[in-house]
Every structure is written in structure tokens, then in C-alpha cells.
Tab-separated table of C-alpha atoms in Angstrom:
chain	number	residue	atom	x	y	z
A	1	MET	CA	27.203	-30.916	-1.026
A	2	THR	CA	24.122	-29.196	-2.392
A	3	GLY	CA	23.741	-25.460	-2.545
A	4	ASP	CA	20.941	-25.723	0.006
A	5	GLY	CA	23.310	-27.394	2.467
A	6	GLU	CA	25.921	-24.694	2.002
A	7	ARG	CA	23.259	-22.003	2.418
A	8	LEU	CA	21.916	-23.584	5.630
A	9	VAL	CA	25.389	-23.943	7.144
A	10	LYS	CA	26.310	-20.360	6.225
A	11	ASP	CA	23.093	-19.180	7.877
A	12	LEU	CA	23.941	-21.154	11.032
A	13	LEU	CA	27.442	-19.675	11.118
A	14	ASP	CA	25.919	-16.210	10.698
A	15	GLN	CA	23.680	-16.899	13.711
A	16	LEU	CA	26.696	-17.921	15.783
A	17	ASP	CA	28.715	-14.860	14.719
A	18	LEU	CA	27.291	-12.621	17.432
A	19	GLU	CA	27.348	-8.852	17.274
A	20	ALA	CA	29.554	-7.309	19.984
A	21	LEU	CA	27.661	-4.508	21.746
A	22	GLU	CA	30.056	-3.805	24.586
A	23	GLN	CA	32.689	-5.644	26.605
A	24	ARG	CA	31.159	-9.064	27.502
A	25	LEU	CA	27.836	-8.052	25.900
A	26	PHE	CA	26.630	-9.582	22.604
A	27	ARG	CA	23.512	-9.753	20.444
A	28	GLY	CA	22.184	-12.599	18.310
A	29	SER	CA	19.207	-13.357	16.079
A	30	SER	CA	16.989	-16.443	15.715
A	31	ARG	CA	15.669	-18.737	12.997
A	32	ASP	CA	12.380	-20.601	12.831
A	33	ILE	CA	13.110	-24.311	12.363
A	34	GLY	CA	9.517	-25.438	12.908
A	35	GLY	CA	9.030	-25.087	16.663
A	36	LYS	CA	6.787	-22.786	18.662
A	37	SER	CA	9.690	-20.834	20.164
A	38	VAL	CA	13.441	-20.370	19.729
A	39	PHE	CA	15.268	-23.706	19.357
A	40	GLY	CA	17.110	-24.456	22.591
A	41	GLY	CA	20.257	-25.613	20.802
A	42	GLN	CA	20.488	-22.229	19.083
A	43	VAL	CA	20.428	-20.326	22.386
A	44	ALA	CA	22.954	-22.707	23.973
A	45	GLY	CA	25.244	-22.507	20.937
A	46	GLN	CA	25.130	-18.703	20.861
A	47	ALA	CA	25.751	-18.560	24.616
A	48	MET	CA	28.792	-20.807	24.101
A	49	VAL	CA	30.136	-18.402	21.469
A	50	ALA	CA	29.591	-15.414	23.773
A	51	ALA	CA	31.472	-17.100	26.632
A	52	THR	CA	34.309	-18.273	24.368
A	53	ARG	CA	34.948	-14.738	23.125
A	54	THR	CA	35.848	-13.636	26.669
A	55	VAL	CA	38.589	-16.208	27.437
A	56	ASP	CA	42.152	-16.786	26.263
A	57	PRO	CA	42.322	-18.703	22.952
A	58	SER	CA	44.541	-21.323	24.614
A	59	GLN	CA	41.528	-22.458	26.668
A	60	GLN	CA	38.696	-24.529	25.186
A	61	ALA	CA	35.268	-25.162	26.679
A	62	HIS	CA	35.190	-28.552	28.408
A	63	SER	CA	31.746	-28.367	30.042
A	64	MET	CA	28.565	-26.341	30.133
A	65	HIS	CA	25.465	-26.491	32.317
A	66	GLY	CA	22.436	-24.483	31.241
A	67	TYR	CA	18.825	-23.902	32.276
A	68	PHE	CA	16.055	-22.915	29.887
A	69	LEU	CA	13.986	-20.421	31.855
A	70	ARG	CA	11.437	-19.019	29.394
A	71	PRO	CA	10.402	-19.669	25.775
A	72	GLY	CA	12.393	-17.527	23.360
A	73	ASP	CA	10.705	-15.065	20.991
A	74	MET	CA	11.878	-15.806	17.432
A	75	GLN	CA	11.017	-12.272	16.300
A	76	ALA	CA	13.178	-10.492	18.895
A	77	ALA	CA	16.951	-10.204	19.255
A	78	ILE	CA	18.657	-12.060	22.113
A	79	VAL	CA	21.227	-10.227	24.225
A	80	TYR	CA	23.981	-12.335	25.834
A	81	GLU	CA	25.601	-10.961	28.984
A	82	VAL	CA	28.800	-12.698	30.111
A	83	ASP	CA	30.098	-12.538	33.689
A	84	ASN	CA	33.754	-13.281	34.373
A	85	ILE	CA	33.485	-15.652	37.352
A	86	ARG	CA	37.072	-16.889	37.517
A	87	ASP	CA	40.346	-16.910	35.587
A	88	GLY	CA	42.818	-19.476	36.908
A	89	LYS	CA	46.053	-20.948	35.569
A	90	SER	CA	44.306	-24.015	34.119
A	91	PHE	CA	40.582	-23.258	34.293
A	92	ALA	CA	38.328	-20.290	33.563
A	93	THR	CA	34.623	-20.004	34.340
A	94	ARG	CA	31.997	-17.805	32.719
A	95	ARG	CA	28.299	-17.262	33.400
A	96	VAL	CA	26.078	-16.290	30.468
A	97	GLN	CA	22.569	-14.852	30.634
A	98	ALA	CA	20.474	-14.812	27.455
A	99	ILE	CA	17.998	-11.933	27.758
A	100	GLN	CA	14.851	-10.990	25.840
A	101	HIS	CA	12.327	-8.282	26.708
A	102	GLY	CA	14.299	-7.494	29.876
A	103	ARG	CA	14.112	-11.036	31.297
A	104	PRO	CA	16.499	-14.016	31.136
A	105	ILE	CA	15.355	-16.881	28.924
A	106	PHE	CA	18.485	-19.019	29.415
A	107	SER	CA	21.281	-19.128	31.991
A	108	MET	CA	24.509	-21.071	31.576
A	109	LEU	CA	27.817	-21.738	33.307
A	110	VAL	CA	30.742	-22.682	31.064
A	111	SER	CA	34.118	-23.987	32.203
A	112	PHE	CA	37.247	-23.685	30.039
A	113	HIS	CA	40.482	-25.652	30.386
A	114	VAL	CA	43.970	-25.601	28.852
A	115	ALA	CA	45.068	-28.833	27.162
A	116	GLU	CA	46.748	-31.335	29.480
A	117	THR	CA	47.910	-34.952	29.355
A	118	GLY	CA	46.522	-37.553	31.736
A	119	TYR	CA	44.765	-40.894	32.158
A	120	THR	CA	42.414	-41.898	29.339
A	121	HIS	CA	39.542	-44.391	29.132
A	122	GLN	CA	36.097	-44.466	27.543
A	123	MET	CA	33.032	-46.561	26.803
A	124	PRO	CA	33.131	-48.358	23.431
A	125	MET	CA	31.178	-46.985	20.484
A	126	PRO	CA	27.977	-48.943	19.685
A	127	ASP	CA	28.099	-51.224	16.669
A	128	VAL	CA	25.596	-49.697	14.232
A	129	PRO	CA	25.433	-49.274	10.442
A	130	GLY	CA	27.503	-46.435	9.009
A	131	PRO	CA	25.879	-43.199	7.811
A	132	GLU	CA	26.372	-44.100	4.151
A	133	GLU	CA	23.962	-47.016	4.655
A	134	LEU	CA	21.216	-44.876	6.195
A	135	VAL	CA	18.583	-42.450	4.894
A	136	SER	CA	18.698	-38.759	5.809
A	137	HIS	CA	16.059	-37.502	8.226
A	138	ASP	CA	15.204	-34.761	5.703
A	139	GLU	CA	14.134	-37.355	3.147
A	140	LEU	CA	12.189	-39.402	5.692
A	141	ARG	CA	10.261	-36.398	6.979
A	142	HIS	CA	8.889	-35.641	3.524
A	143	GLU	CA	7.905	-39.305	3.078
A	144	TRP	CA	6.096	-39.312	6.436
A	145	VAL	CA	4.127	-36.190	5.547
A	146	ASP	CA	3.225	-37.488	2.081
A	147	ALA	CA	1.935	-40.730	3.637
A	148	LEU	CA	-0.765	-38.871	5.572
A	149	ASP	CA	-4.244	-38.487	4.080
A	150	ARG	CA	-4.803	-34.910	5.132
A	151	VAL	CA	-1.965	-32.612	6.099
A	152	PRO	CA	-2.602	-29.097	7.466
A	153	GLU	CA	-0.327	-26.613	5.756
A	154	SER	CA	1.056	-25.525	9.141
A	155	LEU	CA	2.138	-29.111	9.886
A	156	ARG	CA	3.659	-29.593	6.429
A	157	GLU	CA	5.624	-26.361	6.871
A	158	ALA	CA	6.791	-27.240	10.398
A	159	VAL	CA	7.923	-30.752	9.480
A	160	GLY	CA	9.446	-29.642	6.178
A	161	ARG	CA	11.825	-27.018	7.551
A	162	GLU	CA	15.403	-28.165	6.978
A	163	VAL	CA	18.348	-27.366	9.204
A	164	ALA	CA	22.110	-27.168	8.747
A	165	ILE	CA	22.676	-30.596	10.328
A	166	ASP	CA	22.325	-33.846	8.355
A	167	MET	CA	20.913	-36.567	10.668
A	168	ARG	CA	20.636	-40.280	9.869
A	169	ALA	CA	19.096	-42.648	12.425
A	170	ALA	CA	19.995	-46.332	12.596
A	171	LYS	CA	16.321	-47.065	13.371
A	172	PRO	CA	14.235	-44.077	12.221
A	173	TRP	CA	11.332	-43.002	14.437
A	174	ASN	CA	8.314	-41.523	12.651
A	175	MET	CA	7.296	-38.536	14.768
A	176	LEU	CA	4.002	-38.278	12.841
A	177	ALA	CA	3.045	-41.894	13.618
A	178	PRO	CA	5.125	-42.772	16.693
A	179	ASP	CA	5.427	-46.393	17.763
A	180	LYS	CA	6.371	-47.686	21.204
A	181	ARG	CA	9.985	-48.825	21.545
A	182	GLU	CA	12.910	-48.901	23.948
A	183	PRO	CA	14.190	-45.405	24.856
A	184	ILE	CA	17.403	-45.858	22.872
A	185	GLN	CA	18.469	-44.360	19.549
A	186	HIS	CA	21.636	-44.003	17.499
A	187	VAL	CA	21.906	-41.086	15.085
A	188	TRP	CA	24.807	-40.126	12.823
A	189	PHE	CA	25.032	-36.375	12.234
A	190	LYS	CA	27.266	-33.740	10.695
A	191	ALA	CA	27.094	-30.230	9.250
A	192	LYS	CA	25.828	-30.176	5.660
A	193	ALA	CA	28.869	-28.210	4.463
A	194	PRO	CA	32.505	-27.758	5.585
A	195	LEU	CA	33.230	-25.497	8.557
A	196	PRO	CA	36.265	-23.281	9.186
A	197	ASP	CA	39.145	-24.991	10.996
A	198	ASP	CA	38.288	-23.390	14.334
A	199	GLN	CA	37.878	-25.772	17.281
A	200	ALA	CA	35.889	-23.235	19.315
A	201	LEU	CA	33.408	-22.925	16.429
A	202	HIS	CA	33.107	-26.720	16.073
A	203	ARG	CA	32.298	-26.958	19.793
A	204	ALA	CA	29.655	-24.241	19.456
A	205	VAL	CA	28.055	-26.063	16.500
A	206	LEU	CA	28.121	-29.325	18.476
A	207	THR	CA	26.362	-27.521	21.330
A	208	TYR	CA	23.694	-26.464	18.832
A	209	ALA	CA	23.331	-29.964	17.348
A	210	SER	CA	23.310	-31.782	20.695
A	211	ASP	CA	19.724	-30.633	21.351
A	212	PHE	CA	18.310	-32.507	18.336
A	213	GLY	CA	16.549	-35.769	19.199
A	214	LEU	CA	17.622	-35.915	22.835
A	215	LEU	CA	14.332	-35.090	24.546
A	216	ALA	CA	12.340	-37.151	22.045
A	217	THR	CA	14.174	-40.275	23.231
A	218	SER	CA	12.260	-40.100	26.521
A	219	LEU	CA	8.983	-40.404	24.559
A	220	PHE	CA	9.820	-43.673	22.803
A	221	PRO	CA	8.263	-46.035	25.423
A	222	HIS	CA	4.993	-44.079	25.349
A	223	GLY	CA	4.209	-43.912	21.625
A	224	VAL	CA	3.794	-40.128	21.527
A	225	SER	CA	5.713	-37.256	19.945
A	226	PHE	CA	5.922	-33.482	19.754
A	227	PHE	CA	3.056	-33.571	17.251
A	228	THR	CA	0.696	-35.626	19.458
A	229	PRO	CA	-2.381	-33.509	20.327
A	230	GLY	CA	-2.087	-32.079	23.827
A	231	MET	CA	1.648	-32.795	24.114
A	232	GLN	CA	3.696	-30.029	25.730
A	233	MET	CA	7.478	-30.400	25.448
A	234	ALA	CA	10.377	-28.149	26.412
A	235	SER	CA	13.999	-28.559	27.446
A	236	ILE	CA	14.473	-27.718	31.127
A	237	ASP	CA	18.228	-28.032	31.449
A	238	HIS	CA	21.146	-29.150	29.297
A	239	ALA	CA	24.648	-30.303	30.239
A	240	LEU	CA	27.488	-31.003	27.832
A	241	TRP	CA	31.063	-32.215	28.373
A	242	PHE	CA	33.765	-32.047	25.682
A	243	HIS	CA	36.403	-34.777	25.998
A	244	ARG	CA	38.675	-34.037	23.019
A	245	ASP	CA	38.904	-31.963	19.848
A	246	LEU	CA	36.230	-32.768	17.280
A	247	LYS	CA	34.996	-31.962	13.783
A	248	VAL	CA	31.275	-31.430	13.263
A	249	ASP	CA	31.679	-31.408	9.470
A	250	ASP	CA	32.629	-35.096	9.646
A	251	TRP	CA	30.218	-37.814	10.780
A	252	LEU	CA	29.620	-38.160	14.526
A	253	LEU	CA	27.521	-40.881	16.175
A	254	TYR	CA	25.041	-39.720	18.832
A	255	ALA	CA	24.145	-42.672	21.087
A	256	MET	CA	21.135	-41.605	23.184
A	257	ASP	CA	19.072	-43.253	25.903
A	258	SER	CA	16.507	-42.249	28.504
A	259	PRO	CA	16.931	-43.977	31.884
A	260	GLY	CA	13.608	-42.716	33.259
A	261	ALA	CA	10.639	-40.358	33.185
A	262	GLN	CA	8.380	-39.157	35.998
A	263	ASP	CA	6.355	-36.129	37.160
A	264	ALA	CA	5.967	-34.981	33.522
A	265	ARG	CA	9.764	-34.857	33.126
A	266	GLY	CA	11.991	-37.108	31.050
A	267	LEU	CA	15.736	-37.585	31.487
A	268	SER	CA	17.879	-38.288	28.426
A	269	ARG	CA	21.607	-38.923	28.028
A	270	GLY	CA	23.957	-39.088	25.073
A	271	LEU	CA	27.483	-40.157	24.125
A	272	ILE	CA	28.983	-38.683	20.948
A	273	PHE	CA	31.700	-40.580	19.047
A	274	ASN	CA	33.758	-39.734	15.966
A	275	ARG	CA	34.237	-42.130	13.040
A	276	ASP	CA	37.359	-43.577	14.713
A	277	GLY	CA	35.303	-44.638	17.749
A	278	GLN	CA	36.719	-41.950	20.043
A	279	LEU	CA	34.337	-40.462	22.607
A	280	VAL	CA	34.357	-36.705	21.906
A	281	ALA	CA	31.458	-35.469	24.086
A	282	SER	CA	28.786	-36.499	26.590
A	283	VAL	CA	25.351	-34.939	27.072
A	284	ALA	CA	22.525	-35.011	29.619
A	285	GLN	CA	19.176	-33.247	29.525
A	286	GLU	CA	15.914	-33.194	31.461
A	287	GLY	CA	12.824	-31.964	29.674
A	288	LEU	CA	9.142	-31.352	30.160
A	289	ILE	CA	6.964	-34.072	28.568
A	290	ARG	CA	3.515	-33.045	29.759
A	291	GLN	CA	0.420	-34.627	28.239
A	292	ARG	CA	-2.594	-32.337	28.406
A	293	GLU	CA	-6.099	-33.277	27.360
A	294	PRO	CA	-6.638	-32.123	23.759
A	295	GLN	CA	-9.037	-29.215	23.521
A	296	PRO	CA	-12.400	-30.170	21.958
A	297	LYS	CA	-13.051	-28.728	18.529
A	298	LYS	CA	-15.625	-25.957	18.364
A	299	ASP	CA	-18.673	-26.467	16.202
A	300	ALA	CA	-18.664	-24.535	12.959
């Protein structure tokens, strides 16, 4: 793994290592990964860490349901306030509020569960090429930018920002020249460097990574992307279920689809499998996909 990958993963782990301010009160910082506001996966991942630090280590998060309420300010710290809703023999529930400038920007409920045995079944993993046969999204993004005739420096910087997660799509989708296709995509992903052997941390990093590419899937039938003039996109809510222990520093397959879009909202779903074909997590998200009329350019 390159030094850049190790640096990016260390920076992500530093973001997730929240500062404890008081009992059930934590503070985190943000990174600019090319968006207009704080990346939703970052807030959800940090909220997961905050909740996990308030439960018994024998319990692992098995589900979370969150709402993105306001855009996050990348220049300001985020305070995470955790409420102890319930502690039972098998389950524990926490509510987390992410707060900036005195107002909540994200609210989440997390449920934790002790390990149990029981019935098991799952959907089969899709048959797609392995990650070793595919090109990294980082490499493709640079190719897409270089293929354009004129590239504003702001666009080159936004598209060129690399993250701690290596992503490789079975059928890459050029966000700078989007085509129309079925709202289905399969993306292998993993952390760009090894992570500590801490299942709670792996689940927090998966929470972070689960926000990549999900909302974009609902745009595939329409031939538009985040970079289309007049396009306004934002995650509205995010739900995640963990089915078994997982490792985010080994390849995981994210099988995404979008069953429908309406009223400027798109619904996307995802199943996440490990290399052995085991279903490790499921995801659902609704997001804003509002197309506004591009503003006319002012005469010089």
C-alpha cells in the first residue's frame, strides 16, 4: 500500500477518534473531500463512534437510522451528544445528536445487540468481476478530468480529492459525462491501509464508506450527476443494518440499486458482501435530487 493510502487511512481514523468532552459528550473535526458541505458518511461514522463509546463492549451495533437535518460546516467542530435511551439484557439503544453552531445537523438512533445464535439465510452475492480485474475510481477520475477540453481549477480540485477508501466499479460511471443506464451498480471497496483489529471501528468505517455512491445510483436513469449544472443533491436519511462481523480492510462488494425516484427524491438500497459471499450489511437511503434551472451567466 502506498504512503498516500496509509496517510489517508490514518487521517480517517483520527477523525473517528473523537475527543471526549464530558460523559456522553464528544467533539469531532471534518475534512473536505470535494463536496460543498461535510460528507454525510463522516458525520454518521463519527456518530456511530460516539454511541459505541457509551455501551458495554460485549454489544455491537446492529442497526442505525439517521436523518441529515442541515448541511455541515467543514470549518467548525461537530459536537456529538449521546442520550442513553435503553439498556436491556440483549439490546441497548442510543440517540445521537450532531450539533454545530447550536443547532443539530444530524440525528441518529443506534441499536446494539449481544451476539446470539439463530436462523440464518441471505440473498446470494451478484456474480461480478473481482476487484483485481477492475480499475480504481481514483485513476478513472483523473482520466475523466484530463479528457475534458477546459477544466475549471475548482472542478479539478473537487474531483481530484482522494479518500481513504479504494473503490472499483464493475461498470464505471463517468460523473463528468454521465450516460443513461439502469439504476444498478456493483462496487468493490476497502480501506487503503490495514485497520486495527477492532470490530466496533470496522463498523464505524463501514458506516462512513456506505454513503459513497449510494445516492448517485438514483441518477443513473436520468443521465445527470452531482456536477450537472443546476443539480442539487443531499442525503436526507440513512439506514444501515449489520448482519455479522466484517473487515473493511479486505474487499467488500457493494451491490446498489434504486427502485424509484419522485418529488425530487431518490431512494437507493445496498447489500454489502465479503469476499466469501457472506452478506455483512444492508443499507437504504433517500436523498434529494433536485434539478434547478442553471443560472444565466452575467455579461462581462
